mmCIF file with all atom_site columns, C-alpha atoms in Angstrom:
data_model
loop_
_atom_site.group_PDB
_atom_site.id
_atom_site.type_symbol
_atom_site.label_atom_id
_atom_site.label_alt_id
_atom_site.label_comp_id
_atom_site.label_asym_id
_atom_site.label_entity_id
_atom_site.label_seq_id
_atom_site.pdbx_PDB_ins_code
_atom_site.Cartn_x
_atom_site.Cartn_y
_atom_site.Cartn_z
_atom_site.occupancy
_atom_site.B_iso_or_equiv
_atom_site.pdbx_formal_charge
_atom_site.auth_seq_id
_atom_site.auth_comp_id
_atom_site.auth_asym_id
_atom_site.auth_atom_id
_atom_site.pdbx_PDB_model_num
ATOM 1   C CA . MET W 1 1   ? 0.000  0.000  0.000   1.00 0.00 ? 677 MET W CA 1
ATOM 2   C CA . LYS W 1 2   ? 2.813  2.393  0.870   1.00 0.00 ? 678 LYS W CA 1
ATOM 3   C CA . LYS W 1 3   ? 4.494  1.666  -2.455  1.00 0.00 ? 679 LYS W CA 1
ATOM 4   C CA . VAL W 1 4   ? 1.293  2.537  -4.336  1.00 0.00 ? 680 VAL W CA 1
ATOM 5   C CA . ILE W 1 5   ? 0.947  5.838  -2.468  1.00 0.00 ? 681 ILE W CA 1
ATOM 6   C CA . LEU W 1 6   ? 4.616  6.671  -2.999  1.00 0.00 ? 682 LEU W CA 1
ATOM 7   C CA . LEU W 1 7   ? 4.415  5.811  -6.699  1.00 0.00 ? 683 LEU W CA 1
ATOM 8   C CA . SER W 1 8   ? 1.253  7.913  -7.076  1.00 0.00 ? 684 SER W CA 1
ATOM 9   C CA . PHE W 1 9   ? 2.919  10.879 -5.382  1.00 0.00 ? 685 PHE W CA 1
ATOM 10  C CA . LEU W 1 10  ? 5.984  10.521 -7.593  1.00 0.00 ? 686 LEU W CA 1
ATOM 11  C CA . LEU W 1 11  ? 3.903  10.413 -10.783 1.00 0.00 ? 687 LEU W CA 1
ATOM 12  C CA . ILE W 1 12  ? 1.867  13.447 -9.723  1.00 0.00 ? 688 ILE W CA 1
ATOM 13  C CA . SER W 1 13  ? 5.078  15.375 -8.936  1.00 0.00 ? 689 SER W CA 1
ATOM 14  C CA . ILE W 1 14  ? 6.575  14.533 -12.311 1.00 0.00 ? 690 ILE W CA 1
ATOM 15  C CA . PHE W 1 15  ? 3.376  15.507 -14.096 1.00 0.00 ? 691 PHE W CA 1
ATOM 16  C CA . CYS W 1 16  ? 3.182  18.782 -12.154 1.00 0.00 ? 692 CYS W CA 1
ATOM 17  C CA . CYS W 1 17  ? 6.670  19.817 -13.183 1.00 0.00 ? 693 CYS W CA 1
ATOM 18  C CA . ASN W 1 18  ? 6.458  18.680 -16.789 1.00 0.00 ? 694 ASN W CA 1
ATOM 19  C CA . ALA W 1 19  ? 2.872  19.599 -17.628 1.00 0.00 ? 695 ALA W CA 1
ATOM 20  C CA . ASN W 1 20  ? 3.699  23.248 -18.158 1.00 0.00 ? 696 ASN W CA 1
ATOM 21  C CA . ALA W 1 21  ? 7.235  22.782 -19.453 1.00 0.00 ? 697 ALA W CA 1
ATOM 22  C CA . ALA W 1 22  ? 7.952  24.622 -22.671 1.00 0.00 ? 698 ALA W CA 1
ATOM 23  C CA . GLU W 1 23  ? 9.459  22.930 -25.649 1.00 0.00 ? 699 GLU W CA 1
ATOM 24  C CA . PRO W 1 24  ? 13.217 22.883 -25.238 1.00 0.00 ? 700 PRO W CA 1
ATOM 25  C CA . THR W 1 25  ? 14.838 25.900 -26.779 1.00 0.00 ? 701 THR W CA 1
ATOM 26  C CA . LYS W 1 26  ? 17.642 24.951 -29.105 1.00 0.00 ? 702 LYS W CA 1
ATOM 27  C CA . THR W 1 27  ? 21.057 26.371 -28.382 1.00 0.00 ? 703 THR W CA 1
ATOM 28  C CA . ILE W 1 28  ? 21.714 29.314 -30.634 1.00 0.00 ? 704 ILE W CA 1
ATOM 29  C CA . LYS W 1 29  ? 25.332 29.402 -31.744 1.00 0.00 ? 705 LYS W CA 1
ATOM 30  C CA . THR W 1 30  ? 26.387 32.866 -32.785 1.00 0.00 ? 706 THR W CA 1
ATOM 31  C CA . VAL W 1 31  ? 29.227 35.275 -32.205 1.00 0.00 ? 707 VAL W CA 1
ATOM 32  C CA . VAL W 1 32  ? 29.029 36.499 -28.621 1.00 0.00 ? 708 VAL W CA 1
ATOM 33  C CA . LYS W 1 33  ? 29.278 40.289 -28.350 1.00 0.00 ? 709 LYS W CA 1
ATOM 34  C CA . ASN W 1 34  ? 29.605 40.557 -24.560 1.00 0.00 ? 710 ASN W CA 1
ATOM 35  C CA . LYS W 1 35  ? 32.014 37.696 -23.947 1.00 0.00 ? 711 LYS W CA 1
ATOM 36  C CA . GLY W 1 36  ? 32.333 37.054 -20.269 1.00 0.00 ? 712 GLY W CA 1
ATOM 37  C CA . LYS W 1 37  ? 28.949 38.392 -19.171 1.00 0.00 ? 713 LYS W CA 1
ATOM 38  C CA . VAL W 1 38  ? 26.380 35.761 -18.281 1.00 0.00 ? 714 VAL W CA 1
ATOM 39  C CA . GLU W 1 39  ? 22.748 36.140 -17.285 1.00 0.00 ? 715 GLU W CA 1
ATOM 40  C CA . VAL W 1 40  ? 21.040 33.118 -15.752 1.00 0.00 ? 716 VAL W CA 1
ATOM 41  C CA . LEU W 1 41  ? 17.253 33.300 -16.005 1.00 0.00 ? 717 LEU W CA 1
ATOM 42  C CA . TYR W 1 42  ? 14.908 30.944 -14.190 1.00 0.00 ? 718 TYR W CA 1
ATOM 43  C CA . PHE W 1 43  ? 11.298 31.178 -15.341 1.00 0.00 ? 719 PHE W CA 1
ATOM 44  C CA . HIS W 1 44  ? 8.653  29.565 -13.134 1.00 0.00 ? 720 HIS W CA 1
ATOM 45  C CA . PHE W 1 45  ? 5.000  29.804 -12.146 1.00 0.00 ? 721 PHE W CA 1
ATOM 46  C CA . THR W 1 46  ? 3.561  30.802 -8.771  1.00 0.00 ? 722 THR W CA 1
ATOM 47  C CA . ARG W 1 47  ? 2.646  27.191 -7.975  1.00 0.00 ? 723 ARG W CA 1
ATOM 48  C CA . ARG W 1 48  ? 5.860  25.196 -7.839  1.00 0.00 ? 724 ARG W CA 1
ATOM 49  C CA . CYS W 1 49  ? 6.750  21.664 -6.853  1.00 0.00 ? 725 CYS W CA 1
ATOM 50  C CA . ILE W 1 50  ? 9.743  20.695 -4.727  1.00 0.00 ? 726 ILE W CA 1
ATOM 51  C CA . THR W 1 51  ? 11.899 20.178 -7.823  1.00 0.00 ? 727 THR W CA 1
ATOM 52  C CA . CYS W 1 52  ? 11.034 23.622 -9.193  1.00 0.00 ? 728 CYS W CA 1
ATOM 53  C CA . LYS W 1 53  ? 12.065 25.216 -5.897  1.00 0.00 ? 729 LYS W CA 1
ATOM 54  C CA . ALA W 1 54  ? 15.243 23.122 -5.817  1.00 0.00 ? 730 ALA W CA 1
ATOM 55  C CA . ILE W 1 55  ? 16.245 24.362 -9.270  1.00 0.00 ? 731 ILE W CA 1
ATOM 56  C CA . GLU W 1 56  ? 16.135 27.968 -8.098  1.00 0.00 ? 732 GLU W CA 1
ATOM 57  C CA . ALA W 1 57  ? 17.953 27.276 -4.817  1.00 0.00 ? 733 ALA W CA 1
ATOM 58  C CA . GLU W 1 58  ? 20.647 25.060 -6.360  1.00 0.00 ? 734 GLU W CA 1
ATOM 59  C CA . THR W 1 59  ? 21.261 27.454 -9.245  1.00 0.00 ? 735 THR W CA 1
ATOM 60  C CA . GLN W 1 60  ? 21.768 30.392 -6.885  1.00 0.00 ? 736 GLN W CA 1
ATOM 61  C CA . ALA W 1 61  ? 23.977 28.391 -4.518  1.00 0.00 ? 737 ALA W CA 1
ATOM 62  C CA . SER W 1 62  ? 26.064 26.953 -7.362  1.00 0.00 ? 738 SER W CA 1
ATOM 63  C CA . LEU W 1 63  ? 26.639 30.337 -8.963  1.00 0.00 ? 739 LEU W CA 1
ATOM 64  C CA . LYS W 1 64  ? 27.768 31.828 -5.638  1.00 0.00 ? 740 LYS W CA 1
ATOM 65  C CA . THR W 1 65  ? 30.114 28.890 -5.002  1.00 0.00 ? 741 THR W CA 1
ATOM 66  C CA . LEU W 1 66  ? 31.528 28.537 -8.515  1.00 0.00 ? 742 LEU W CA 1
ATOM 67  C CA . TYR W 1 67  ? 31.765 32.197 -9.497  1.00 0.00 ? 743 TYR W CA 1
ATOM 68  C CA . PRO W 1 68  ? 32.015 34.431 -6.405  1.00 0.00 ? 744 PRO W CA 1
ATOM 69  C CA . LYS W 1 69  ? 34.224 37.090 -8.069  1.00 0.00 ? 745 LYS W CA 1
ATOM 70  C CA . GLN W 1 70  ? 32.162 37.214 -11.257 1.00 0.00 ? 746 GLN W CA 1
ATOM 71  C CA . SER W 1 71  ? 28.946 37.419 -9.241  1.00 0.00 ? 747 SER W CA 1
ATOM 72  C CA . LYS W 1 72  ? 30.291 40.258 -7.131  1.00 0.00 ? 748 LYS W CA 1
ATOM 73  C CA . ARG W 1 73  ? 31.395 42.155 -10.270 1.00 0.00 ? 749 ARG W CA 1
ATOM 74  C CA . ARG W 1 74  ? 27.976 41.392 -11.840 1.00 0.00 ? 750 ARG W CA 1
ATOM 75  C CA . LEU W 1 75  ? 29.568 39.483 -14.710 1.00 0.00 ? 751 LEU W CA 1
ATOM 76  C CA . ILE W 1 76  ? 27.219 36.652 -13.765 1.00 0.00 ? 752 ILE W CA 1
ATOM 77  C CA . THR W 1 77  ? 23.692 37.534 -12.689 1.00 0.00 ? 753 THR W CA 1
ATOM 78  C CA . PHE W 1 78  ? 20.709 35.421 -11.692 1.00 0.00 ? 754 PHE W CA 1
ATOM 79  C CA . LYS W 1 79  ? 17.049 36.364 -12.082 1.00 0.00 ? 755 LYS W CA 1
ATOM 80  C CA . SER W 1 80  ? 14.038 34.379 -10.971 1.00 0.00 ? 756 SER W CA 1
ATOM 81  C CA . LEU W 1 81  ? 11.003 35.347 -13.032 1.00 0.00 ? 757 LEU W CA 1
ATOM 82  C CA . ASN W 1 82  ? 7.424  34.400 -12.207 1.00 0.00 ? 758 ASN W CA 1
ATOM 83  C CA . LEU W 1 83  ? 5.526  33.754 -15.446 1.00 0.00 ? 759 LEU W CA 1
ATOM 84  C CA . ASP W 1 84  ? 2.235  34.516 -13.679 1.00 0.00 ? 760 ASP W CA 1
ATOM 85  C CA . GLU W 1 85  ? 3.324  38.136 -13.186 1.00 0.00 ? 761 GLU W CA 1
ATOM 86  C CA . LYS W 1 86  ? 3.038  40.836 -15.852 1.00 0.00 ? 762 LYS W CA 1
ATOM 87  C CA . THR W 1 87  ? 6.588  42.024 -15.182 1.00 0.00 ? 763 THR W CA 1
ATOM 88  C CA . SER W 1 88  ? 7.986  38.799 -16.668 1.00 0.00 ? 764 SER W CA 1
ATOM 89  C CA . GLU W 1 89  ? 6.045  38.921 -19.943 1.00 0.00 ? 765 GLU W CA 1
ATOM 90  C CA . THR W 1 90  ? 8.625  40.904 -21.914 1.00 0.00 ? 766 THR W CA 1
ATOM 91  C CA . LEU W 1 91  ? 11.539 38.584 -21.158 1.00 0.00 ? 767 LEU W CA 1
ATOM 92  C CA . ALA W 1 92  ? 9.377  35.486 -21.590 1.00 0.00 ? 768 ALA W CA 1
ATOM 93  C CA . ARG W 1 93  ? 8.358  36.682 -25.048 1.00 0.00 ? 769 ARG W CA 1
ATOM 94  C CA . LYS W 1 94  ? 11.928 37.672 -25.936 1.00 0.00 ? 770 LYS W CA 1
ATOM 95  C CA . TYR W 1 95  ? 13.294 34.216 -25.095 1.00 0.00 ? 771 TYR W CA 1
ATOM 96  C CA . LYS W 1 96  ? 10.169 32.342 -26.287 1.00 0.00 ? 772 LYS W CA 1
ATOM 97  C CA . VAL W 1 97  ? 9.501  30.838 -22.850 1.00 0.00 ? 773 VAL W CA 1
ATOM 98  C CA . GLU W 1 98  ? 6.092  29.363 -22.070 1.00 0.00 ? 774 GLU W CA 1
ATOM 99  C CA . GLY W 1 99  ? 6.858  27.234 -19.025 1.00 0.00 ? 775 GLY W CA 1
ATOM 100 C CA . GLN W 1 100 ? 9.455  26.479 -16.383 1.00 0.00 ? 776 GLN W CA 1
ATOM 101 C CA . SER W 1 101 ? 12.837 27.142 -17.960 1.00 0.00 ? 777 SER W CA 1
ATOM 102 C CA . LEU W 1 102 ? 16.444 27.662 -16.937 1.00 0.00 ? 778 LEU W CA 1
ATOM 103 C CA . LEU W 1 103 ? 18.350 29.673 -19.523 1.00 0.00 ? 779 LEU W CA 1
ATOM 104 C CA . ILE W 1 104 ? 21.972 30.779 -19.723 1.00 0.00 ? 780 ILE W CA 1
ATOM 105 C CA . ILE W 1 105 ? 22.238 33.965 -21.784 1.00 0.00 ? 781 ILE W CA 1
ATOM 106 C CA . SER W 1 106 ? 25.401 35.650 -23.031 1.00 0.00 ? 782 SER W CA 1
ATOM 107 C CA . GLY W 1 107 ? 25.184 38.188 -25.818 1.00 0.00 ? 783 GLY W CA 1
ATOM 108 C CA . ASN W 1 108 ? 23.229 36.505 -28.600 1.00 0.00 ? 784 ASN W CA 1
ATOM 109 C CA . LYS W 1 109 ? 23.845 33.024 -27.218 1.00 0.00 ? 785 LYS W CA 1
ATOM 110 C CA . GLN W 1 110 ? 21.016 31.232 -25.403 1.00 0.00 ? 786 GLN W CA 1
ATOM 111 C CA . ILE W 1 111 ? 21.536 27.842 -23.775 1.00 0.00 ? 787 ILE W CA 1
ATOM 112 C CA . ASP W 1 112 ? 18.605 25.927 -22.323 1.00 0.00 ? 788 ASP W CA 1
ATOM 113 C CA . LEU W 1 113 ? 19.477 23.870 -19.222 1.00 0.00 ? 789 LEU W CA 1
ATOM 114 C CA . THR W 1 114 ? 15.870 23.121 -18.265 1.00 0.00 ? 790 THR W CA 1
ATOM 115 C CA . ASP W 1 115 ? 16.038 19.371 -18.860 1.00 0.00 ? 791 ASP W CA 1
ATOM 116 C CA . LYS W 1 116 ? 19.267 18.950 -16.908 1.00 0.00 ? 792 LYS W CA 1
ATOM 117 C CA . ALA W 1 117 ? 17.937 21.156 -14.119 1.00 0.00 ? 793 ALA W CA 1
ATOM 118 C CA . PHE W 1 118 ? 14.850 18.960 -13.715 1.00 0.00 ? 794 PHE W CA 1
ATOM 119 C CA . MET W 1 119 ? 16.953 15.797 -13.884 1.00 0.00 ? 795 MET W CA 1
ATOM 120 C CA . TYR W 1 120 ? 19.606 16.778 -11.344 1.00 0.00 ? 796 TYR W CA 1
ATOM 121 C CA . ALA W 1 121 ? 18.791 19.812 -9.148  1.00 0.00 ? 797 ALA W CA 1
ATOM 122 C CA . LYS W 1 122 ? 16.799 17.866 -6.549  1.00 0.00 ? 798 LYS W CA 1
ATOM 123 C CA . GLY W 1 123 ? 18.236 14.362 -6.706  1.00 0.00 ? 799 GLY W CA 1
ATOM 124 C CA . ASN W 1 124 ? 21.854 15.030 -7.672  1.00 0.00 ? 800 ASN W CA 1
ATOM 125 C CA . PRO W 1 125 ? 22.749 18.677 -6.963  1.00 0.00 ? 801 PRO W CA 1
ATOM 126 C CA . GLU W 1 126 ? 26.482 18.047 -7.435  1.00 0.00 ? 802 GLU W CA 1
ATOM 127 C CA . ARG W 1 127 ? 25.870 16.811 -10.987 1.00 0.00 ? 803 ARG W CA 1
ATOM 128 C CA . PHE W 1 128 ? 23.655 19.834 -11.626 1.00 0.00 ? 804 PHE W CA 1
ATOM 129 C CA . LYS W 1 129 ? 26.467 22.103 -10.402 1.00 0.00 ? 805 LYS W CA 1
ATOM 130 C CA . GLN W 1 130 ? 28.851 20.363 -12.832 1.00 0.00 ? 806 GLN W CA 1
ATOM 131 C CA . GLU W 1 131 ? 26.422 20.911 -15.711 1.00 0.00 ? 807 GLU W CA 1
ATOM 132 C CA . LEU W 1 132 ? 26.179 24.614 -14.878 1.00 0.00 ? 808 LEU W CA 1
ATOM 133 C CA . LYS W 1 133 ? 29.967 24.892 -14.725 1.00 0.00 ? 809 LYS W CA 1
ATOM 134 C CA . LYS W 1 134 ? 30.395 22.993 -17.998 1.00 0.00 ? 810 LYS W CA 1
ATOM 135 C CA . THR W 1 135 ? 27.999 25.414 -19.675 1.00 0.00 ? 811 THR W CA 1
ATOM 136 C CA . ILE W 1 136 ? 29.203 28.704 -18.167 1.00 0.00 ? 812 ILE W CA 1
ATOM 137 C CA . ASP W 1 137 ? 33.012 28.199 -18.100 1.00 0.00 ? 813 ASP W CA 1
ATOM 138 C CA . PRO W 1 138 ? 33.536 28.481 -21.878 1.00 0.00 ? 814 PRO W CA 1
ATOM 139 C CA . ILE W 1 139 ? 31.526 31.723 -21.909 1.00 0.00 ? 815 ILE W CA 1
ATOM 140 C CA . ILE W 1 140 ? 33.381 33.556 -19.151 1.00 0.00 ? 816 ILE W CA 1
ATOM 141 C CA . LYS W 1 141 ? 36.894 32.448 -20.087 1.00 0.00 ? 817 LYS W CA 1
#
């Protein structure tokens, strides 16, 4: 009986997080004008599951740990944007976001880490941190 309840809860959690997920944005490879500056944008809704909250918390913590100097100099910034609020509409439209998304932006380059964030932020935060580092390092160096 406990296994059935646990399985049901797990399936509901997965559905909750993925039901509103936008189609993955393809990485746009172009010449980067502002090499070294990185903006990390996390789009979410007001109602969030544990995994959605973990993505925000782990992203912020990882950025502070991995890039303290760049964060202090505002070369790397993090913004959490609620898609249910009007103030987020402009950026959501600009980056073609319709659901929970974690984007790494630098100049004209846009990298979507949403899938990896949902896979690792809650269950394997160290792996998520590695994925962030693997994505951001080539941009800032």
